[in-house]
Amino acid sequence: MEGNLAVSEREVSGVTILDISGRIDAATSSQIEGELGKKIDSGVTSMVLNMSDLSYISSSGLRVILAALKRVKSCGGIIALSNLQAGPGEVFKMTGFDRLFPICSSVDQAIEKLQTK
């Protein structure tokens, strides 16, 4: 999966989960931007981004995820992140993004966070 990005969607307990694998960088950020945009345009205002298989995120990826968060927050929603691995997790901490998003250790914990928001 190195160098590529794959996004799959599922629903658990009425919550949209996007499973993200690979890398989010300048070459792939438009793909995740499109996926997030489609979900938000269809009325999804709260979702979990499962990053258990995300190996890398660049500043362009952070920008896309932050823009999606701003869109859903304007509708009263939230985006929770789950299963951040060491590399991407460190990027979220260094940039302060860990204070903007609920970061959960599992998808189940993220779902619970969204259902009790």
Short mmCIF file of N, CA and C in Angstrom, two decimals:
data_model
loop_
_atom_site.label_atom_id
_atom_site.label_comp_id
_atom_site.label_asym_id
_atom_site.label_seq_id
_atom_site.Cartn_x
_atom_site.Cartn_y
_atom_site.Cartn_z
N MET A 1 0.82 -1.19 0.00
CA MET A 1 0.00 0.00 0.00
C MET A 1 0.87 1.26 0.00
N GLU A 2 2.16 1.13 0.23
CA GLU A 2 3.05 2.28 0.29
C GLU A 2 2.95 3.10 -0.98
N GLY A 3 2.73 4.40 -0.82
CA GLY A 3 2.63 5.28 -1.98
C GLY A 3 1.23 5.44 -2.52
N ASN A 4 0.32 4.62 -2.09
CA ASN A 4 -1.06 4.69 -2.56
C ASN A 4 -1.98 5.09 -1.42
N LEU A 5 -3.19 5.40 -1.77
CA LEU A 5 -4.21 5.70 -0.78
C LEU A 5 -5.45 4.89 -1.12
N ALA A 6 -6.00 4.24 -0.12
CA ALA A 6 -7.26 3.52 -0.30
C ALA A 6 -8.21 3.97 0.79
N VAL A 7 -9.45 4.22 0.40
CA VAL A 7 -10.48 4.63 1.35
C VAL A 7 -11.69 3.73 1.13
N SER A 8 -12.13 3.09 2.20
CA SER A 8 -13.36 2.30 2.12
C SER A 8 -14.32 2.81 3.18
N GLU A 9 -15.58 2.59 2.92
CA GLU A 9 -16.62 3.12 3.80
C GLU A 9 -17.45 1.99 4.37
N ARG A 10 -17.86 2.18 5.61
CA ARG A 10 -18.79 1.25 6.25
C ARG A 10 -19.60 2.03 7.26
N GLU A 11 -20.65 1.41 7.73
CA GLU A 11 -21.48 2.03 8.76
C GLU A 11 -21.60 1.08 9.94
N VAL A 12 -21.38 1.61 11.13
CA VAL A 12 -21.49 0.82 12.36
C VAL A 12 -22.36 1.60 13.33
N SER A 13 -23.43 0.99 13.79
CA SER A 13 -24.34 1.63 14.75
C SER A 13 -24.79 3.01 14.26
N GLY A 14 -25.03 3.11 12.96
CA GLY A 14 -25.50 4.37 12.39
C GLY A 14 -24.44 5.43 12.19
N VAL A 15 -23.17 5.08 12.41
CA VAL A 15 -22.07 6.03 12.26
C VAL A 15 -21.25 5.66 11.03
N THR A 16 -20.95 6.66 10.21
CA THR A 16 -20.12 6.44 9.02
C THR A 16 -18.66 6.33 9.43
N ILE A 17 -18.02 5.25 8.97
CA ILE A 17 -16.60 5.02 9.22
C ILE A 17 -15.90 5.03 7.88
N LEU A 18 -14.85 5.83 7.74
CA LEU A 18 -13.99 5.77 6.57
C LEU A 18 -12.68 5.13 6.99
N ASP A 19 -12.37 3.97 6.43
CA ASP A 19 -11.11 3.28 6.70
C ASP A 19 -10.09 3.77 5.68
N ILE A 20 -9.02 4.37 6.18
CA ILE A 20 -8.02 5.00 5.32
C ILE A 20 -6.72 4.22 5.42
N SER A 21 -6.17 3.80 4.27
CA SER A 21 -4.91 3.07 4.25
C SER A 21 -3.94 3.71 3.28
N GLY A 22 -2.67 3.58 3.60
CA GLY A 22 -1.62 4.10 2.72
C GLY A 22 -1.10 5.43 3.17
N ARG A 23 -0.99 6.35 2.21
CA ARG A 23 -0.38 7.66 2.47
C ARG A 23 -1.30 8.78 2.00
N ILE A 24 -1.39 9.84 2.80
CA ILE A 24 -2.06 11.05 2.35
C ILE A 24 -0.97 12.09 2.18
N ASP A 25 -0.70 12.43 0.92
CA ASP A 25 0.34 13.40 0.60
C ASP A 25 -0.15 14.28 -0.54
N ALA A 26 0.73 15.07 -1.12
CA ALA A 26 0.33 15.98 -2.20
C ALA A 26 -0.29 15.22 -3.37
N ALA A 27 0.19 14.01 -3.63
CA ALA A 27 -0.31 13.24 -4.77
C ALA A 27 -1.67 12.60 -4.49
N THR A 28 -2.00 12.37 -3.23
CA THR A 28 -3.24 11.65 -2.92
C THR A 28 -4.26 12.48 -2.14
N SER A 29 -3.90 13.68 -1.73
CA SER A 29 -4.81 14.47 -0.89
C SER A 29 -6.11 14.81 -1.60
N SER A 30 -6.07 14.97 -2.92
CA SER A 30 -7.31 15.28 -3.64
C SER A 30 -8.28 14.09 -3.59
N GLN A 31 -7.75 12.88 -3.50
CA GLN A 31 -8.61 11.69 -3.40
C GLN A 31 -9.37 11.70 -2.07
N ILE A 32 -8.68 11.94 -0.96
CA ILE A 32 -9.37 11.96 0.33
C ILE A 32 -10.28 13.18 0.42
N GLU A 33 -9.87 14.28 -0.20
CA GLU A 33 -10.73 15.47 -0.24
C GLU A 33 -12.05 15.16 -0.94
N GLY A 34 -11.97 14.42 -2.04
CA GLY A 34 -13.17 14.02 -2.78
C GLY A 34 -14.06 13.09 -1.96
N GLU A 35 -13.44 12.12 -1.30
CA GLU A 35 -14.21 11.17 -0.48
C GLU A 35 -14.92 11.89 0.67
N LEU A 36 -14.19 12.75 1.37
CA LEU A 36 -14.79 13.49 2.49
C LEU A 36 -15.87 14.44 1.98
N GLY A 37 -15.60 15.11 0.87
CA GLY A 37 -16.57 16.03 0.29
C GLY A 37 -17.86 15.34 -0.09
N LYS A 38 -17.76 14.15 -0.70
CA LYS A 38 -18.96 13.40 -1.08
C LYS A 38 -19.81 13.05 0.14
N LYS A 39 -19.14 12.62 1.21
CA LYS A 39 -19.88 12.25 2.42
C LYS A 39 -20.57 13.48 3.00
N ILE A 40 -19.85 14.58 3.11
CA ILE A 40 -20.43 15.80 3.70
C ILE A 40 -21.55 16.33 2.81
N ASP A 41 -21.34 16.33 1.50
CA ASP A 41 -22.38 16.80 0.57
C ASP A 41 -23.64 15.95 0.65
N SER A 42 -23.48 14.67 1.01
CA SER A 42 -24.65 13.79 1.10
C SER A 42 -25.36 13.91 2.45
N GLY A 43 -24.86 14.78 3.32
CA GLY A 43 -25.53 15.02 4.59
C GLY A 43 -24.88 14.40 5.81
N VAL A 44 -23.76 13.70 5.62
CA VAL A 44 -23.06 13.12 6.77
C VAL A 44 -22.30 14.24 7.48
N THR A 45 -22.64 14.47 8.75
CA THR A 45 -21.96 15.54 9.48
C THR A 45 -21.09 15.03 10.62
N SER A 46 -21.18 13.76 10.91
CA SER A 46 -20.30 13.17 11.92
C SER A 46 -19.78 11.85 11.38
N MET A 47 -18.47 11.65 11.52
CA MET A 47 -17.87 10.42 10.99
C MET A 47 -16.60 10.10 11.74
N VAL A 48 -16.16 8.86 11.57
CA VAL A 48 -14.90 8.40 12.14
C VAL A 48 -13.95 8.14 10.98
N LEU A 49 -12.74 8.67 11.10
CA LEU A 49 -11.68 8.33 10.16
C LEU A 49 -10.79 7.31 10.86
N ASN A 50 -10.90 6.05 10.43
CA ASN A 50 -10.08 4.98 11.00
C ASN A 50 -8.74 4.98 10.28
N MET A 51 -7.69 5.33 11.01
CA MET A 51 -6.37 5.50 10.42
C MET A 51 -5.42 4.38 10.80
N SER A 52 -5.96 3.21 11.09
CA SER A 52 -5.11 2.10 11.54
C SER A 52 -4.09 1.68 10.49
N ASP A 53 -4.39 1.89 9.22
CA ASP A 53 -3.46 1.51 8.15
C ASP A 53 -2.89 2.72 7.42
N LEU A 54 -2.99 3.90 8.03
CA LEU A 54 -2.40 5.11 7.44
C LEU A 54 -0.94 5.17 7.86
N SER A 55 -0.03 5.17 6.88
CA SER A 55 1.39 5.16 7.20
C SER A 55 2.01 6.55 7.21
N TYR A 56 1.36 7.53 6.55
CA TYR A 56 1.98 8.86 6.42
C TYR A 56 0.90 9.88 6.12
N ILE A 57 1.07 11.09 6.68
CA ILE A 57 0.20 12.21 6.32
C ILE A 57 1.07 13.46 6.21
N SER A 58 0.90 14.19 5.13
CA SER A 58 1.66 15.43 4.90
C SER A 58 0.80 16.63 5.26
N SER A 59 1.38 17.81 5.12
CA SER A 59 0.64 19.04 5.41
C SER A 59 -0.57 19.18 4.48
N SER A 60 -0.46 18.70 3.26
CA SER A 60 -1.62 18.79 2.36
C SER A 60 -2.75 17.88 2.85
N GLY A 61 -2.41 16.75 3.42
CA GLY A 61 -3.42 15.87 4.01
C GLY A 61 -4.06 16.49 5.24
N LEU A 62 -3.24 17.13 6.07
CA LEU A 62 -3.77 17.81 7.25
C LEU A 62 -4.74 18.92 6.84
N ARG A 63 -4.39 19.65 5.80
CA ARG A 63 -5.24 20.74 5.31
C ARG A 63 -6.61 20.20 4.90
N VAL A 64 -6.63 19.10 4.17
CA VAL A 64 -7.88 18.51 3.70
C VAL A 64 -8.75 18.06 4.88
N ILE A 65 -8.14 17.41 5.85
CA ILE A 65 -8.91 16.92 7.00
C ILE A 65 -9.41 18.09 7.85
N LEU A 66 -8.60 19.13 7.99
CA LEU A 66 -9.04 20.31 8.73
C LEU A 66 -10.20 21.01 8.02
N ALA A 67 -10.12 21.11 6.70
CA ALA A 67 -11.22 21.74 5.93
C ALA A 67 -12.51 20.94 6.11
N ALA A 68 -12.40 19.61 6.11
CA ALA A 68 -13.59 18.78 6.32
C ALA A 68 -14.15 18.99 7.72
N LEU A 69 -13.27 19.09 8.71
CA LEU A 69 -13.72 19.33 10.08
C LEU A 69 -14.47 20.66 10.17
N LYS A 70 -13.95 21.69 9.54
CA LYS A 70 -14.62 23.00 9.56
C LYS A 70 -16.01 22.90 8.94
N ARG A 71 -16.12 22.16 7.84
CA ARG A 71 -17.43 22.00 7.18
C ARG A 71 -18.43 21.30 8.08
N VAL A 72 -18.02 20.20 8.71
CA VAL A 72 -18.98 19.46 9.53
C VAL A 72 -19.30 20.22 10.81
N LYS A 73 -18.33 20.92 11.37
CA LYS A 73 -18.60 21.70 12.59
C LYS A 73 -19.62 22.80 12.32
N SER A 74 -19.59 23.37 11.12
CA SER A 74 -20.55 24.42 10.79
C SER A 74 -21.98 23.88 10.75
N CYS A 75 -22.11 22.56 10.65
CA CYS A 75 -23.43 21.91 10.66
C CYS A 75 -23.70 21.21 11.99
N GLY A 76 -22.87 21.46 12.98
CA GLY A 76 -23.05 20.84 14.29
C GLY A 76 -22.46 19.45 14.40
N GLY A 77 -21.62 19.06 13.46
CA GLY A 77 -21.05 17.71 13.46
C GLY A 77 -19.63 17.67 13.98
N ILE A 78 -19.02 16.52 13.85
CA ILE A 78 -17.65 16.31 14.33
C ILE A 78 -17.02 15.16 13.54
N ILE A 79 -15.71 15.20 13.44
CA ILE A 79 -14.94 14.09 12.87
C ILE A 79 -14.03 13.57 13.98
N ALA A 80 -14.14 12.29 14.27
CA ALA A 80 -13.26 11.65 15.25
C ALA A 80 -12.24 10.81 14.49
N LEU A 81 -11.04 10.75 15.02
CA LEU A 81 -9.97 9.94 14.43
C LEU A 81 -9.74 8.74 15.32
N SER A 82 -9.47 7.60 14.71
CA SER A 82 -9.19 6.41 15.52
C SER A 82 -7.96 5.70 15.00
N ASN A 83 -7.31 4.99 15.92
CA ASN A 83 -6.20 4.09 15.59
C ASN A 83 -5.03 4.79 14.90
N LEU A 84 -4.71 6.01 15.30
CA LEU A 84 -3.57 6.70 14.70
C LEU A 84 -2.28 5.94 15.01
N GLN A 85 -1.51 5.65 14.00
CA GLN A 85 -0.23 4.98 14.17
C GLN A 85 0.84 6.00 14.57
N ALA A 86 2.01 5.53 14.94
CA ALA A 86 3.06 6.38 15.52
C ALA A 86 3.42 7.58 14.64
N GLY A 87 3.74 7.34 13.37
CA GLY A 87 4.16 8.44 12.50
C GLY A 87 3.09 9.51 12.32
N PRO A 88 1.93 9.14 11.81
CA PRO A 88 0.85 10.13 11.67
C PRO A 88 0.42 10.72 13.01
N GLY A 89 0.43 9.92 14.06
CA GLY A 89 0.05 10.42 15.38
C GLY A 89 0.99 11.52 15.84
N GLU A 90 2.27 11.35 15.58
CA GLU A 90 3.26 12.36 15.95
C GLU A 90 3.03 13.65 15.16
N VAL A 91 2.66 13.54 13.90
CA VAL A 91 2.37 14.72 13.08
C VAL A 91 1.18 15.48 13.67
N PHE A 92 0.14 14.75 14.07
CA PHE A 92 -1.03 15.40 14.67
C PHE A 92 -0.65 16.12 15.97
N LYS A 93 0.23 15.51 16.76
CA LYS A 93 0.66 16.14 18.02
C LYS A 93 1.52 17.38 17.75
N MET A 94 2.50 17.25 16.86
CA MET A 94 3.42 18.36 16.58
C MET A 94 2.70 19.59 16.03
N THR A 95 1.64 19.36 15.27
CA THR A 95 0.92 20.47 14.64
C THR A 95 -0.22 21.00 15.52
N GLY A 96 -0.50 20.33 16.62
CA GLY A 96 -1.59 20.75 17.49
C GLY A 96 -2.95 20.26 17.03
N PHE A 97 -2.98 19.47 15.97
CA PHE A 97 -4.25 18.95 15.47
C PHE A 97 -4.88 17.98 16.47
N ASP A 98 -4.08 17.43 17.36
CA ASP A 98 -4.64 16.52 18.37
C ASP A 98 -5.57 17.26 19.33
N ARG A 99 -5.53 18.58 19.34
CA ARG A 99 -6.45 19.36 20.17
C ARG A 99 -7.72 19.75 19.40
N LEU A 100 -7.71 19.54 18.10
CA LEU A 100 -8.86 19.90 17.27
C LEU A 100 -9.83 18.74 17.05
N PHE A 101 -9.29 17.53 17.06
CA PHE A 101 -10.07 16.33 16.77
C PHE A 101 -10.11 15.43 18.00
N PRO A 102 -11.24 14.77 18.26
CA PRO A 102 -11.20 13.69 19.24
C PRO A 102 -10.36 12.55 18.64
N ILE A 103 -9.34 12.12 19.36
CA ILE A 103 -8.50 11.02 18.89
C ILE A 103 -8.73 9.85 19.83
N CYS A 104 -9.19 8.75 19.25
CA CYS A 104 -9.59 7.58 20.03
C CYS A 104 -8.71 6.40 19.69
N SER A 105 -8.58 5.49 20.64
CA SER A 105 -7.71 4.33 20.42
C SER A 105 -8.37 3.23 19.61
N SER A 106 -9.69 3.31 19.43
CA SER A 106 -10.38 2.29 18.64
C SER A 106 -11.58 2.91 17.93
N VAL A 107 -12.06 2.22 16.92
CA VAL A 107 -13.26 2.67 16.21
C VAL A 107 -14.45 2.68 17.17
N ASP A 108 -14.56 1.65 18.01
CA ASP A 108 -15.68 1.58 18.96
C ASP A 108 -15.68 2.78 19.90
N GLN A 109 -14.51 3.16 20.39
CA GLN A 109 -14.41 4.33 21.27
C GLN A 109 -14.81 5.60 20.52
N ALA A 110 -14.41 5.71 19.26
CA ALA A 110 -14.76 6.88 18.45
C ALA A 110 -16.27 6.94 18.20
N ILE A 111 -16.87 5.80 17.93
CA ILE A 111 -18.33 5.75 17.73
C ILE A 111 -19.03 6.21 18.99
N GLU A 112 -18.58 5.71 20.13
CA GLU A 112 -19.18 6.12 21.40
C GLU A 112 -19.03 7.63 21.61
N LYS A 113 -17.88 8.17 21.27
CA LYS A 113 -17.63 9.61 21.40
C LYS A 113 -18.62 10.40 20.55
N LEU A 114 -18.86 9.94 19.33
CA LEU A 114 -19.78 10.65 18.44
C LEU A 114 -21.22 10.53 18.92
N GLN A 115 -21.57 9.38 19.46
CA GLN A 115 -22.95 9.17 19.89
C GLN A 115 -23.29 9.92 21.18
N THR A 116 -22.26 10.35 21.92
CA THR A 116 -22.51 11.08 23.17
C THR A 116 -22.11 12.54 23.07
N LYS A 117 -21.84 13.01 21.86
CA LYS A 117 -21.38 14.42 21.70
C LYS A 117 -22.47 15.41 22.04
#
